[in-house]
Coordinates of C-alpha atoms in Angstrom, one line a residue:
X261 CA 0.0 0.0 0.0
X262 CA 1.4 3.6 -0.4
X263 CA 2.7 5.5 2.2
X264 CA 0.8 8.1 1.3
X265 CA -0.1 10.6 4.8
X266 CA -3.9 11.1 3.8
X267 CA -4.8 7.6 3.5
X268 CA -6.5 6.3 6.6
X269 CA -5.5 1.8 6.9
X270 CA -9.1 1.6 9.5
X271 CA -11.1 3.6 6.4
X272 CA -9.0 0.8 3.8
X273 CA -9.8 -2.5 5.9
X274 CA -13.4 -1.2 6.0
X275 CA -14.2 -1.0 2.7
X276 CA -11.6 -3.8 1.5
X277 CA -14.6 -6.6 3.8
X278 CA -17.4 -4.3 2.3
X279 CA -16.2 -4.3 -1.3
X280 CA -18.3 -7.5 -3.1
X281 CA -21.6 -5.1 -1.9
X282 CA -20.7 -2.3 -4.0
X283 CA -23.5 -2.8 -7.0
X284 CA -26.2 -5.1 -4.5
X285 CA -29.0 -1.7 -4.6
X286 CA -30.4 -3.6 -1.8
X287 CA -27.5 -4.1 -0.1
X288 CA -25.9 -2.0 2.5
X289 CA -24.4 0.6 -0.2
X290 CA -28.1 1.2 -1.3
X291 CA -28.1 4.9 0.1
X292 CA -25.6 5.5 -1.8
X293 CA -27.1 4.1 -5.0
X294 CA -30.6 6.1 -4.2
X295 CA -28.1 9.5 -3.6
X296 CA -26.4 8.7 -6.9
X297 CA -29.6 9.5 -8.8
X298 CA -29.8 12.9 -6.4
X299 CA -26.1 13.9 -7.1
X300 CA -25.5 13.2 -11.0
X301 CA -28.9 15.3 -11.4
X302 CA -27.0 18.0 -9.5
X303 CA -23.9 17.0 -11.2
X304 CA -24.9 17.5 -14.7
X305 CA -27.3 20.8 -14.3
X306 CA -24.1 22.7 -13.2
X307 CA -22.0 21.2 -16.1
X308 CA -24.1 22.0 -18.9
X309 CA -24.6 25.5 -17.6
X310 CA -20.7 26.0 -16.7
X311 CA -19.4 24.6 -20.2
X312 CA -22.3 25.4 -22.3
X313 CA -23.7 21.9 -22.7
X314 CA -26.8 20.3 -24.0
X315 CA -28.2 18.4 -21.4
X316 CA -31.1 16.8 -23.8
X317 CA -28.0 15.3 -25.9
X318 CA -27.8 11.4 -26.0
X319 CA -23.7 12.1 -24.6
X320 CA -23.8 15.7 -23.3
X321 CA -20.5 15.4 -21.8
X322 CA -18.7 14.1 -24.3
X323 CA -15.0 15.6 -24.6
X324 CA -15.0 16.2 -20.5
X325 CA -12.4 14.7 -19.0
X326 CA -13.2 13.6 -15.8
X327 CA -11.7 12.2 -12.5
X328 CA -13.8 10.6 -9.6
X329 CA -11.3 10.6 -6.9
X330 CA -12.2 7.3 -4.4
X331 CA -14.2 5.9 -6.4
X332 CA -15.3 2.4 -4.5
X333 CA -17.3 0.1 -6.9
X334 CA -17.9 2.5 -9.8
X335 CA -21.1 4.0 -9.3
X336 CA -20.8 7.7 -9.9
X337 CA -17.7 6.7 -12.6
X338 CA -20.3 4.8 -14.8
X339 CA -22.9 7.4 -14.2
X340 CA -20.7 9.7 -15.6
X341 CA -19.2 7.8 -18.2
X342 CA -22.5 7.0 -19.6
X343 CA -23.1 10.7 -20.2
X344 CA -19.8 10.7 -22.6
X345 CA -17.1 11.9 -20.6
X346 CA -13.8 10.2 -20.2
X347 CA -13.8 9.0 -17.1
X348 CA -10.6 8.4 -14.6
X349 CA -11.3 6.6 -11.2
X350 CA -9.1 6.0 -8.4
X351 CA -9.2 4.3 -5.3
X352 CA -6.9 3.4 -2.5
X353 CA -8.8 -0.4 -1.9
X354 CA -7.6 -2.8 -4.7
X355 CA -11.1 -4.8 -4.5
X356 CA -13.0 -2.0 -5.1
X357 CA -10.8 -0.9 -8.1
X358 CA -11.3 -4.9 -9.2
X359 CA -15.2 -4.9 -9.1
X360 CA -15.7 -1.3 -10.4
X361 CA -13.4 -2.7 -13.7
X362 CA -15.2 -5.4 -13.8
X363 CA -18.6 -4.5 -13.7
X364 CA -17.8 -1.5 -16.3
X365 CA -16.3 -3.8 -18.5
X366 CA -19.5 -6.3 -18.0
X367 CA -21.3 -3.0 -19.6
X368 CA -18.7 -2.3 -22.4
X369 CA -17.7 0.7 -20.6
X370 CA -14.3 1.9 -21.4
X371 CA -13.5 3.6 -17.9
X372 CA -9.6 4.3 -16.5
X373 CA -9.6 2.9 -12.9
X374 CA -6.3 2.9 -11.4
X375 CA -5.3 1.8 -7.7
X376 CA -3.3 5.1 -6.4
X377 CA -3.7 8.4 -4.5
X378 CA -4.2 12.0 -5.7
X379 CA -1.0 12.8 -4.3
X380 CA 0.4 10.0 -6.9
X381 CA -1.9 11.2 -9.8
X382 CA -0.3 15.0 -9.1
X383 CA 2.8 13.6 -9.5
X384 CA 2.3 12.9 -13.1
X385 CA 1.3 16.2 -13.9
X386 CA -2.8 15.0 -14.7
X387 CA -5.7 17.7 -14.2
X388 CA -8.9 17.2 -15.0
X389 CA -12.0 19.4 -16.0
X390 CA -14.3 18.1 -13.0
X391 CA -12.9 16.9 -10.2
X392 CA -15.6 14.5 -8.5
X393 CA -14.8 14.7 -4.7
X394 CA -18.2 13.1 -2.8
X395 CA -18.3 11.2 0.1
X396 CA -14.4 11.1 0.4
X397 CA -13.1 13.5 2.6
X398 CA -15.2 12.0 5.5
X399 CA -13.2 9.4 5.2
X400 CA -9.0 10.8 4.7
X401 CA -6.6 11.6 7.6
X402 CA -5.0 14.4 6.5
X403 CA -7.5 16.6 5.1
X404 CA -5.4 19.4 4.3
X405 CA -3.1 17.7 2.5
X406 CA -6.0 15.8 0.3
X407 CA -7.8 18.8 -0.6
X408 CA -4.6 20.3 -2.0
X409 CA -3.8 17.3 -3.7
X410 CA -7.7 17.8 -5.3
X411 CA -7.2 21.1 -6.1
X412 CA -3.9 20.7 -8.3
X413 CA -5.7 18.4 -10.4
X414 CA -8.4 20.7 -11.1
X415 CA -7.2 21.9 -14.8
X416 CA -7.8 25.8 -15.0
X417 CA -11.5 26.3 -16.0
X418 CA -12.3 23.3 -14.0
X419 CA -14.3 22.4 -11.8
X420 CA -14.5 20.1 -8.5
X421 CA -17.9 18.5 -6.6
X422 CA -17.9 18.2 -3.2
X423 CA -19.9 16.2 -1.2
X424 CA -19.8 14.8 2.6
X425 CA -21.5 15.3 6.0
X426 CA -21.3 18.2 8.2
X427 CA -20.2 18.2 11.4
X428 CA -22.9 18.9 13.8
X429 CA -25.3 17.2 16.7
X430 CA -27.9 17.1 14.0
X431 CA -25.6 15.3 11.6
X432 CA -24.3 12.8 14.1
X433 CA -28.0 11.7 15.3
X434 CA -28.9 11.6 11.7
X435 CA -25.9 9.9 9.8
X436 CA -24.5 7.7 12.7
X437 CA -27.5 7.0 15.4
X438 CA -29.9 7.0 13.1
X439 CA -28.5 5.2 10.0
X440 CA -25.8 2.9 11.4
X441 CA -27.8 1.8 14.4
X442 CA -31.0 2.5 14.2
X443 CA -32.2 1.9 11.4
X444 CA -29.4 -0.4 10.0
X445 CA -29.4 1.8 6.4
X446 CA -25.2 1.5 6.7
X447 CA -22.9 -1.1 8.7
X448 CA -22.0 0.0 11.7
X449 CA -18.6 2.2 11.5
X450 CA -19.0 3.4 8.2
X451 CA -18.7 7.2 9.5
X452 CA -16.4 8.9 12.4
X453 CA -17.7 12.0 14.2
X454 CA -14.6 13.9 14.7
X455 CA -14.0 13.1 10.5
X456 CA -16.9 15.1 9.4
X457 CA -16.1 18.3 8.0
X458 CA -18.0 22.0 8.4
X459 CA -18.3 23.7 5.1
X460 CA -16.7 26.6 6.0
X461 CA -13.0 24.3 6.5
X462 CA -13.9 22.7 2.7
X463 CA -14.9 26.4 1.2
X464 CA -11.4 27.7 2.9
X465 CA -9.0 24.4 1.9
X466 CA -10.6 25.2 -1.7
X467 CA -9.9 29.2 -1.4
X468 CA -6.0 27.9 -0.6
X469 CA -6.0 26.2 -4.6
X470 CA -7.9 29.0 -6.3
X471 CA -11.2 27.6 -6.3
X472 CA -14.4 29.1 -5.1
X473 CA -17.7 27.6 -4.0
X474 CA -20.3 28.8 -6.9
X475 CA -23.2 26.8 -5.3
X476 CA -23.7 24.9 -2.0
X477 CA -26.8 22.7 -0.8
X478 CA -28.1 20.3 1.5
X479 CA -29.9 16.7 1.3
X480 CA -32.5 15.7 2.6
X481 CA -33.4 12.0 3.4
X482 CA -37.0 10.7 4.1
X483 CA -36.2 7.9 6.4
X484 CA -40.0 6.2 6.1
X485 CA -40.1 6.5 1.6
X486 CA -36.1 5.9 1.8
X487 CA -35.4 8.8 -0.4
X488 CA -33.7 12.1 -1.2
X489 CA -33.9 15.5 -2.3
X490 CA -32.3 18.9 -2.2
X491 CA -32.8 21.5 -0.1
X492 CA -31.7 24.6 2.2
X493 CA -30.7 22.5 5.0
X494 CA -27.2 21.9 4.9
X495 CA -26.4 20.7 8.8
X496 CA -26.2 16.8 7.7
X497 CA -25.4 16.4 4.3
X498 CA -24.3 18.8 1.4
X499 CA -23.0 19.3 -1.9
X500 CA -20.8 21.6 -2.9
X501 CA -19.9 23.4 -7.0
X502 CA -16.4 24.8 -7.2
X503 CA -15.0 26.8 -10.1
X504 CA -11.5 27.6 -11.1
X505 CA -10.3 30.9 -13.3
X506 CA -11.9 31.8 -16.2
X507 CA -14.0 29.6 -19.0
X508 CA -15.0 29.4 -22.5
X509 CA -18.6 28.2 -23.2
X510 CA -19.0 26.0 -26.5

């Protein structure tokens, strides 16, 4: 495994025993699946709008290159690469790099998954024009030293997603009480406390590489229909749209 100082070994061993669940929509990823629909929605408004994109086109984001930085089974990678753009997806667990290969190649997707870090990507001199950052810096011990990495691979014009849980009361009754042992929605462990992260640390970590937070909202879940929407309240989960420099819409 790399050495690398943002990579958490407890966060790696979790999702190493968790990885054959990644595509099981019943399974114990399933929020994750029922946000995906929530998110790419979100995702691809804000790209059509920032690059000038028809969003009724079979492959609207076609020429896009994008990079979904820990990107588990594949979910949002596929999503993505489905709409056209050329997708890169890295991951620090080798099984989920395995299955998400797998499964896209089971759909005659033609998707780059490596196993490495930002920090190794930045060393090859790769940027990207969206940088997908969601549910991932919940879940890195060195937080500073991630989002820079996730910044310098944010091509100038770019643009980076962030997504993750807030760091309140309301958020730890919510994601941890009520999801992990409550009502069983997520294994046990899947989320630390003290790893959550307020938007105002993301929005100044991204101020540090240039970037600026264009649009920020929160998710709501419906514990009793088991879904999710958007909305004002940002003190669990939210999603954040970054831009860098200047642009040229097509």
């Amino acid at each position: 495994m790399s050495n690398d100082k943002t990579i958490d070994p407890r966060e790696v061993e979790y999702y190493t025993r968790m990885a054959e669940t990644w595509w099981d929509r019943e399974g114990p990823f399933w929020p994750l699946h029922t946000l995906n629909e929530l998110r790419l929605t979100y995702i691809l408004d804000h790209l059509c709008e920032h690059f000038g994109l028809d969003s009724a086109a079979e492959r609207p984001l076609h020429g896009l290159q994008v990079l979904d930085v820990g990107c588990g089974g594949g979910i949002l990678a596929e999503s993505m690469a489905n709409l056209g753009a050329d997708v890169t997806g890295i991951d620090v667990v080798e099984k989920n790099i395995n299955i998400a290969r797998l499964h896209a190649q089971g759909h005659a997707l033609s998707i780059d998954y490596r196993l490495t870090t930002a920090a190794e990507l930045v060393d090859t001199g790769a940027q990207y024009n969206v940088v997908l950052n969601m549910e991932v810096v919940e879940h890195v011990a060195d937080l500073d030293a991630f989002m820079h990495d996730c910044n310098r691979l944010t091509a100038e014009g770019g643009v980076m997603f962030v997504a993750t849980i807030n760091r309140t009361l309301l958020a730890w009754l919510f994601a941890i009480v009520g999801a992990e042992y409550i009502l069983g929605w997520l294994p046990r462990g899947t989320h630390r406390w003290a790893l959550f992260r307020k938007p105002r640390e993301i929005r100044a970590l991204l101020a540090d590489g240039g970037l600026v937070v264009d649009d920020i909202t929160g998710v709501a879940v419906n514990p009793f229909a088991r879904t999710m929407r958007l909305n004002w309240l940002k003190q669990v989960n939210y999603m954040m749209f970054c831009t860098r420099g200047s642009f040229s819409k097509r």
